[in-house]
PDB file of C-alpha atoms in Angstrom:
ATOM      1  CA  GLN H   1     -17.010  -9.434   4.496  1.00 94.00           C
ATOM      2  CA  VAL H   2     -15.075  -6.546   3.093  1.00 96.00           C
ATOM      3  CA  HIS H   3     -12.836  -7.459   0.176  1.00 97.00           C
ATOM      4  CA  LEU H   4     -11.708  -6.324  -3.242  1.00 98.00           C
ATOM      5  CA  VAL H   5     -11.464  -8.683  -6.247  1.00 98.00           C
ATOM      6  CA  GLN H   6      -9.071  -7.754  -8.909  1.00 98.00           C
ATOM      7  CA  SER H   7      -8.961  -8.882 -12.614  1.00 98.00           C
ATOM      8  CA  GLY H   8      -6.712 -11.475 -13.895  1.00 98.00           C
ATOM      9  CA  ASP H   9      -3.080 -11.332 -14.764  1.00 98.00           C
ATOM     10  CA  GLU H  10      -2.061  -9.626 -17.998  1.00 98.00           C
ATOM     11  CA  VAL H  11       0.725  -9.927 -20.463  1.00 98.00           C
ATOM     12  CA  LYS H  12       1.232  -6.826 -22.791  1.00 98.00           C
ATOM     13  CA  LYS H  13       3.663  -5.645 -25.361  1.00 98.00           C
ATOM     14  CA  PRO H  14       5.703  -2.377 -24.927  1.00 98.00           C
ATOM     15  CA  GLY H  15       3.518   0.596 -25.883  1.00 98.00           C
ATOM     16  CA  ALA H  16       0.213  -1.117 -25.208  1.00 98.00           C
ATOM     17  CA  SER H  17      -2.245  -0.251 -22.490  1.00 98.00           C
ATOM     18  CA  VAL H  18      -3.628  -2.296 -19.676  1.00 98.00           C
ATOM     19  CA  LYS H  19      -6.813  -1.766 -17.660  1.00 98.00           C
ATOM     20  CA  VAL H  20      -7.175  -3.501 -14.274  1.00 98.00           C
ATOM     21  CA  SER H  21     -10.506  -3.888 -12.486  1.00 98.00           C
ATOM     22  CA  CYS H  22     -11.179  -3.850  -8.707  1.00 98.00           C
ATOM     23  CA  LYS H  23     -14.580  -4.888  -7.536  1.00 98.00           C
ATOM     24  CA  ALA H  24     -15.626  -4.019  -4.031  1.00 98.00           C
ATOM     25  CA  TYR H  25     -17.557  -6.217  -1.719  1.00 97.00           C
ATOM     26  CA  GLY H  26     -19.007  -5.833   1.791  1.00 94.00           C
ATOM     27  CA  TYR H  27     -19.166  -2.028   2.094  1.00 94.00           C
ATOM     28  CA  THR H  28     -20.948   0.928   0.636  1.00 92.00           C
ATOM     29  CA  PHE H  29     -19.576   2.012  -2.772  1.00 92.00           C
ATOM     30  CA  PRO H  30     -19.264   4.783  -3.479  1.00 92.00           C
ATOM     31  CA  GLY H  31     -17.817   5.631  -0.079  1.00 90.00           C
ATOM     32  CA  GLN H  32     -14.151   5.597   0.734  1.00 92.00           C
ATOM     33  CA  GLY H  33     -11.576   6.289  -1.921  1.00 96.00           C
ATOM     34  CA  ILE H  34      -9.496   3.670  -3.874  1.00 98.00           C
ATOM     35  CA  SER H  35      -5.772   3.867  -4.080  1.00 98.00           C
ATOM     36  CA  TRP H  36      -3.628   1.987  -6.448  1.00 98.00           C
ATOM     37  CA  VAL H  37      -0.127   0.646  -5.472  1.00 98.00           C
ATOM     38  CA  ARG H  38       2.354  -1.279  -7.448  1.00 98.00           C
ATOM     39  CA  GLN H  39       5.140  -3.452  -6.604  1.00 98.00           C
ATOM     40  CA  ALA H  40       7.919  -4.394  -9.074  1.00 98.00           C
ATOM     41  CA  PRO H  41       9.526  -7.936  -8.697  1.00 97.00           C
ATOM     42  CA  GLY H  42      11.409  -8.215  -5.574  1.00 96.00           C
ATOM     43  CA  GLN H  43      10.908  -4.405  -4.827  1.00 97.00           C
ATOM     44  CA  GLY H  44       9.031  -2.272  -2.415  1.00 98.00           C
ATOM     45  CA  LEU H  45       5.637  -0.529  -2.632  1.00 98.00           C
ATOM     46  CA  GLU H  46       4.887   2.443  -4.897  1.00 98.00           C
ATOM     47  CA  TRP H  47       1.792   4.492  -4.665  1.00 98.00           C
ATOM     48  CA  MET H  48       0.253   5.403  -8.070  1.00 98.00           C
ATOM     49  CA  GLY H  49      -2.713   7.549  -7.275  1.00 98.00           C
ATOM     50  CA  TRP H  50      -6.173   7.698  -5.673  1.00 98.00           C
ATOM     51  CA  ILE H  51      -9.718   8.275  -6.797  1.00 97.00           C
ATOM     52  CA  ASN H  52     -12.720   9.617  -4.879  1.00 96.00           C
ATOM     53  CA  THR H  53     -15.430   7.134  -5.522  1.00 96.00           C
ATOM     54  CA  TYR H  54     -18.162   9.702  -5.114  1.00 93.00           C
ATOM     55  CA  ASN H  55     -17.137  12.245  -7.733  1.00 93.00           C
ATOM     56  CA  GLU H  56     -14.202  10.583  -9.493  1.00 94.00           C
ATOM     57  CA  ASN H  57     -11.753  13.323  -8.464  1.00 96.00           C
ATOM     58  CA  THR H  58      -8.282  11.953  -8.720  1.00 97.00           C
ATOM     59  CA  HIS H  59      -4.707  12.492  -7.410  1.00 97.00           C
ATOM     60  CA  TYR H  60      -1.969  10.807  -9.457  1.00 98.00           C
ATOM     61  CA  ALA H  61       1.617  10.446  -8.546  1.00 98.00           C
ATOM     62  CA  GLN H  62       3.823  12.633 -10.737  1.00 97.00           C
ATOM     63  CA  THR H  63       5.569   9.497 -12.042  1.00 96.00           C
ATOM     64  CA  PHE H  64       2.348   8.341 -13.707  1.00 97.00           C
ATOM     65  CA  GLN H  65       0.859  11.636 -14.745  1.00 94.00           C
ATOM     66  CA  GLY H  66      -0.253  11.597 -18.305  1.00 96.00           C
ATOM     67  CA  ARG H  67      -0.129   7.739 -18.520  1.00 98.00           C
ATOM     68  CA  VAL H  68      -2.664   6.631 -15.965  1.00 98.00           C
ATOM     69  CA  THR H  69      -6.400   6.980 -15.587  1.00 98.00           C
ATOM     70  CA  MET H  70      -8.330   5.953 -12.693  1.00 98.00           C
ATOM     71  CA  THR H  71     -12.189   5.538 -12.942  1.00 98.00           C
ATOM     72  CA  THR H  72     -15.215   3.968 -11.206  1.00 97.00           C
ATOM     73  CA  VAL H  73     -18.401   2.530 -12.190  1.00 97.00           C
ATOM     74  CA  THR H  74     -20.776   2.936  -9.257  1.00 95.00           C
ATOM     75  CA  SER H  75     -23.511   0.581 -10.465  1.00 95.00           C
ATOM     76  CA  THR H  76     -21.061  -2.355 -10.293  1.00 97.00           C
ATOM     77  CA  SER H  77     -18.944  -1.121  -7.289  1.00 97.00           C
ATOM     78  CA  THR H  78     -15.916  -1.453  -9.515  1.00 98.00           C
ATOM     79  CA  ALA H  79     -12.825   0.766  -9.808  1.00 98.00           C
ATOM     80  CA  TYR H  80     -10.426   0.758 -12.806  1.00 98.00           C
ATOM     81  CA  MET H  81      -6.910   1.611 -13.395  1.00 98.00           C
ATOM     82  CA  GLU H  82      -5.592   2.026 -16.937  1.00 98.00           C
ATOM     83  CA  LEU H  83      -1.991   2.410 -17.690  1.00 98.00           C
ATOM     84  CA  ARG H  84      -0.959   3.443 -21.154  1.00 98.00           C
ATOM     85  CA  ASN H  85       2.282   3.348 -23.204  1.00 98.00           C
ATOM     86  CA  LEU H  86       3.658   0.410 -21.220  1.00 98.00           C
ATOM     87  CA  ARG H  87       7.329  -0.198 -20.732  1.00 98.00           C
ATOM     88  CA  SER H  88       9.259  -3.078 -19.507  1.00 97.00           C
ATOM     89  CA  ASP H  89       9.699  -1.464 -16.122  1.00 97.00           C
ATOM     90  CA  ASP H  90       5.997  -1.289 -15.643  1.00 98.00           C
ATOM     91  CA  THR H  91       6.068  -4.982 -15.050  1.00 98.00           C
ATOM     92  CA  ALA H  92       4.722  -5.404 -11.561  1.00 98.00           C
ATOM     93  CA  LEU H  93       2.081  -6.578  -9.264  1.00 98.00           C
ATOM     94  CA  TYR H  94      -0.627  -3.986  -9.074  1.00 98.00           C
ATOM     95  CA  PHE H  95      -2.949  -3.662  -6.010  1.00 98.00           C
ATOM     96  CA  CYS H  96      -6.033  -1.699  -5.459  1.00 98.00           C
ATOM     97  CA  THR H  97      -6.727  -0.693  -1.925  1.00 98.00           C
ATOM     98  CA  ARG H  98      -9.580   0.750   0.015  1.00 97.00           C
ATOM     99  CA  ASP H  99      -8.334   4.118   1.086  1.00 96.00           C
ATOM    100  CA  GLN H 100     -10.055   7.031   3.071  1.00 90.00           C
ATOM    101  CA  THR H 101     -11.893   9.966   1.807  1.00 88.00           C
ATOM    102  CA  ALA H 102      -8.602  11.604   1.314  1.00 90.00           C
ATOM    103  CA  PRO H 103      -5.415   9.615   0.381  1.00 91.00           C
ATOM    104  CA  GLY H 104      -3.916   8.190   3.421  1.00 95.00           C
ATOM    105  CA  THR H 105      -4.546   4.795   5.070  1.00 96.00           C
ATOM    106  CA  MET H 106      -5.143   1.756   3.080  1.00 98.00           C
ATOM    107  CA  ASP H 107      -7.081  -0.713   5.162  1.00 97.00           C
ATOM    108  CA  VAL H 108      -8.175  -3.236   2.603  1.00 98.00           C
ATOM    109  CA  TRP H 109      -6.052  -4.659  -0.223  1.00 98.00           C
ATOM    110  CA  GLY H 110      -6.958  -6.689  -3.258  1.00 98.00           C
ATOM    111  CA  LYS H 111      -4.793  -9.737  -3.972  1.00 98.00           C
ATOM    112  CA  GLY H 112      -3.055  -8.063  -6.739  1.00 98.00           C
ATOM    113  CA  THR H 113      -2.987  -8.269 -10.643  1.00 98.00           C
ATOM    114  CA  THR H 114       0.349  -9.158 -12.283  1.00 98.00           C
ATOM    115  CA  VAL H 115       1.154  -7.155 -15.351  1.00 98.00           C
ATOM    116  CA  ILE H 116       4.117  -8.326 -17.443  1.00 98.00           C
ATOM    117  CA  VAL H 117       5.335  -6.131 -20.215  1.00 98.00           C
ATOM    118  CA  SER H 118       7.449  -8.067 -22.654  1.00 97.00           C
ATOM    119  CA  SER H 119       8.060  -8.051 -26.529  1.00 95.00           C
TER     120      SER H 119
ATOM    121  CA  ASP T   1       8.388  14.181  -2.070  1.00 97.00           C
ATOM    122  CA  ILE T   2       8.909  12.922   1.503  1.00 98.00           C
ATOM    123  CA  GLN T   3      11.485  10.160   1.739  1.00 98.00           C
ATOM    124  CA  MET T   4      10.863   7.475   4.231  1.00 98.00           C
ATOM    125  CA  THR T   5      14.107   5.583   5.441  1.00 98.00           C
ATOM    126  CA  GLN T   6      13.620   2.310   7.192  1.00 98.00           C
ATOM    127  CA  SER T   7      16.244   0.430   9.166  1.00 98.00           C
ATOM    128  CA  PRO T   8      17.289  -2.218   9.230  1.00 98.00           C
ATOM    129  CA  SER T   9      16.551  -3.431   5.809  1.00 98.00           C
ATOM    130  CA  SER T  10      16.578  -7.094   7.213  1.00 98.00           C
ATOM    131  CA  LEU T  11      16.939  -8.736  10.536  1.00 98.00           C
ATOM    132  CA  SER T  12      16.930 -12.191  11.924  1.00 98.00           C
ATOM    133  CA  ALA T  13      15.753 -12.876  15.471  1.00 98.00           C
ATOM    134  CA  SER T  14      14.597 -15.770  17.618  1.00 98.00           C
ATOM    135  CA  VAL T  15      11.021 -16.724  18.473  1.00 98.00           C
ATOM    136  CA  GLY T  16      10.001 -14.633  21.683  1.00 98.00           C
ATOM    137  CA  ASP T  17      12.558 -11.872  20.952  1.00 98.00           C
ATOM    138  CA  ARG T  18      11.587  -8.166  20.934  1.00 98.00           C
ATOM    139  CA  VAL T  19      12.116  -6.755  17.434  1.00 98.00           C
ATOM    140  CA  THR T  20      12.288  -3.048  16.605  1.00 98.00           C
ATOM    141  CA  ILE T  21      12.199  -1.338  13.265  1.00 98.00           C
ATOM    142  CA  THR T  22      12.643   2.415  12.841  1.00 98.00           C
ATOM    143  CA  CYS T  23      11.431   4.697  10.176  1.00 98.00           C
ATOM    144  CA  GLN T  24      12.668   8.165   9.629  1.00 98.00           C
ATOM    145  CA  ALA T  25      10.922  10.779   7.567  1.00 98.00           C
ATOM    146  CA  SER T  26      12.710  13.515   5.566  1.00 98.00           C
ATOM    147  CA  GLN T  27      10.386  16.197   7.010  1.00 98.00           C
ATOM    148  CA  ASP T  28       7.871  16.559   9.807  1.00 98.00           C
ATOM    149  CA  ILE T  29       4.897  14.253   9.116  1.00 98.00           C
ATOM    150  CA  TYR T  30       3.313  14.650  12.554  1.00 96.00           C
ATOM    151  CA  ASN T  31       1.722  11.304  13.350  1.00 97.00           C
ATOM    152  CA  TYR T  32       0.572  10.696   9.687  1.00 98.00           C
ATOM    153  CA  LEU T  33       2.191   7.359   9.534  1.00 98.00           C
ATOM    154  CA  ASN T  34       1.037   3.689   8.995  1.00 98.00           C
ATOM    155  CA  TRP T  35       2.726   0.346   9.190  1.00 98.00           C
ATOM    156  CA  TYR T  36       2.055  -2.641   7.018  1.00 98.00           C
ATOM    157  CA  GLN T  37       2.967  -6.255   7.049  1.00 98.00           C
ATOM    158  CA  GLN T  38       3.448  -8.187   3.850  1.00 98.00           C
ATOM    159  CA  LYS T  39       3.813 -11.918   4.059  1.00 98.00           C
ATOM    160  CA  PRO T  40       5.453 -13.804   1.239  1.00 95.00           C
ATOM    161  CA  GLY T  41       3.097 -14.083  -1.696  1.00 94.00           C
ATOM    162  CA  GLN T  42       0.441 -11.991  -0.190  1.00 98.00           C
ATOM    163  CA  ALA T  43      -0.829  -8.513  -0.259  1.00 98.00           C
ATOM    164  CA  PRO T  44       0.131  -5.957   2.388  1.00 98.00           C
ATOM    165  CA  ASN T  45      -1.894  -5.672   5.475  1.00 98.00           C
ATOM    166  CA  LEU T  46      -2.430  -2.670   7.671  1.00 98.00           C
ATOM    167  CA  LEU T  47      -1.242  -3.188  11.155  1.00 98.00           C
ATOM    168  CA  ILE T  48      -0.790   0.351  12.733  1.00 98.00           C
ATOM    169  CA  TYR T  49      -2.265   3.687  11.688  1.00 98.00           C
ATOM    170  CA  ASP T  50      -1.730   7.204  12.901  1.00 97.00           C
ATOM    171  CA  ALA T  51       1.725   5.982  14.239  1.00 98.00           C
ATOM    172  CA  SER T  52       0.434   4.269  17.216  1.00 98.00           C
ATOM    173  CA  ASN T  53      -3.087   2.808  16.755  1.00 98.00           C
ATOM    174  CA  LEU T  54      -3.566  -0.788  16.362  1.00 98.00           C
ATOM    175  CA  GLU T  55      -5.798  -1.836  13.476  1.00 97.00           C
ATOM    176  CA  THR T  56      -8.772  -3.992  14.601  1.00 96.00           C
ATOM    177  CA  GLY T  57      -7.941  -7.694  14.783  1.00 96.00           C
ATOM    178  CA  VAL T  58      -4.217  -7.140  14.928  1.00 98.00           C
ATOM    179  CA  PRO T  59      -2.329  -8.907  17.791  1.00 98.00           C
ATOM    180  CA  SER T  60      -1.360  -6.744  20.642  1.00 98.00           C
ATOM    181  CA  ARG T  61       2.294  -7.850  20.385  1.00 98.00           C
ATOM    182  CA  PHE T  62       2.477  -5.319  17.589  1.00 98.00           C
ATOM    183  CA  SER T  63       2.885  -1.573  18.565  1.00 98.00           C
ATOM    184  CA  GLY T  64       4.069   1.711  17.039  1.00 98.00           C
ATOM    185  CA  SER T  65       5.304   4.966  18.421  1.00 98.00           C
ATOM    186  CA  GLY T  66       6.862   8.259  17.350  1.00 98.00           C
ATOM    187  CA  SER T  67       5.983  11.484  15.933  1.00 98.00           C
ATOM    188  CA  GLY T  68       7.647  14.322  13.755  1.00 98.00           C
ATOM    189  CA  THR T  69      10.266  12.615  11.786  1.00 98.00           C
ATOM    190  CA  LYS T  70      11.182   9.492  13.876  1.00 98.00           C
ATOM    191  CA  PHE T  71       9.075   6.422  14.302  1.00 98.00           C
ATOM    192  CA  THR T  72       9.399   2.955  15.778  1.00 98.00           C
ATOM    193  CA  PHE T  73       7.542  -0.233  15.197  1.00 98.00           C
ATOM    194  CA  THR T  74       7.950  -3.146  17.739  1.00 98.00           C
ATOM    195  CA  ILE T  75       7.021  -6.718  17.790  1.00 98.00           C
ATOM    196  CA  ASN T  76       6.958  -7.680  21.510  1.00 97.00           C
ATOM    197  CA  SER T  77       7.512 -11.370  21.234  1.00 96.00           C
ATOM    198  CA  LEU T  78       8.376 -12.516  17.703  1.00 98.00           C
ATOM    199  CA  GLN T  79       6.230 -15.401  16.530  1.00 98.00           C
ATOM    200  CA  PRO T  80       6.908 -17.736  13.479  1.00 98.00           C
ATOM    201  CA  GLU T  81       3.870 -16.278  11.718  1.00 98.00           C
ATOM    202  CA  ASP T  82       5.427 -12.791  11.859  1.00 98.00           C
ATOM    203  CA  VAL T  83       8.041 -13.639   9.144  1.00 98.00           C
ATOM    204  CA  ALA T  84       7.202 -10.883   6.694  1.00 98.00           C
ATOM    205  CA  THR T  85       8.394  -7.646   5.301  1.00 98.00           C
ATOM    206  CA  TYR T  86       7.233  -4.536   7.134  1.00 98.00           C
ATOM    207  CA  TYR T  87       6.718  -1.238   5.511  1.00 98.00           C
ATOM    208  CA  CYS T  88       6.132   2.338   6.845  1.00 98.00           C
ATOM    209  CA  GLN T  89       4.026   4.753   4.882  1.00 98.00           C
ATOM    210  CA  HIS T  90       3.416   8.528   5.450  1.00 98.00           C
ATOM    211  CA  TYR T  91       0.356  10.360   4.423  1.00 98.00           C
ATOM    212  CA  GLU T  92       1.285  14.006   5.379  1.00 97.00           C
ATOM    213  CA  ASN T  93       0.975  15.052   1.840  1.00 96.00           C
ATOM    214  CA  LEU T  94       1.088  13.724  -1.688  1.00 96.00           C
ATOM    215  CA  PRO T  95       2.594  11.548  -3.071  1.00 97.00           C
ATOM    216  CA  LEU T  96       2.107   8.870  -0.413  1.00 98.00           C
ATOM    217  CA  THR T  97       5.500   7.187  -0.067  1.00 98.00           C
ATOM    218  CA  PHE T  98       6.663   3.981   1.591  1.00 98.00           C
ATOM    219  CA  GLY T  99       9.788   3.050   3.351  1.00 98.00           C
ATOM    220  CA  GLY T 100      12.063   0.458   1.674  1.00 98.00           C
ATOM    221  CA  GLY T 101      10.913  -2.286   3.909  1.00 98.00           C
ATOM    222  CA  THR T 102      12.320  -4.444   6.569  1.00 98.00           C
ATOM    223  CA  LYS T 103      12.481  -8.213   6.094  1.00 98.00           C
ATOM    224  CA  VAL T 104      12.046 -10.076   9.356  1.00 98.00           C
ATOM    225  CA  GLU T 105      13.146 -13.681   9.512  1.00 98.00           C
ATOM    226  CA  ILE T 106      13.409 -16.281  12.310  1.00 98.00           C
ATOM    227  CA  LYS T 107      16.944 -17.211  13.373  1.00 96.00           C
TER     228      LYS T 107
END
């Protein structure tokens, strides 16, 4: 069935980078876009950006511009989100989601990858 | 950015009660609104898209309505398995933004 499998939890030091993977199963990839959403501990949901899985066009939230890069590898049906120059307030649960051919409705979610940023 | 304001932030109701959550957008978003359910320790799950359309497999006790700037999400007969936080989310433009969430508990 359709599902997204994310990479394992990470612990990083401030200033480091993290790259989270998201492998798609059960549907055609490339196809619909992938959005990334994060959730800080005890907080709400924050959209980070979206990637077109056909041509790798991206839309990033202004908050993350210059620090985030979203990519895909079609041959393995995998999307990646790299966040650089990590700060303590980047500690969060990061979700990949199956979105539409334009950013909008996220109908399939990965289970999430916890990223802890701590010295 | 479009601000999404949800109310209440939490509520407690009895099994079988009708529960209503509202979501107000800071500008007209037409019907470009989704509702998600997030159970404790789980990823969010899409329940309603385009303000009023029930996602496949979602129980019919869930419903959504509204357009423009004011939207409503209803659980018609609250069940124990509905304990969760519910979020609205617009997609009228970028960035996509979510409401602050409504935590629903059983009394």
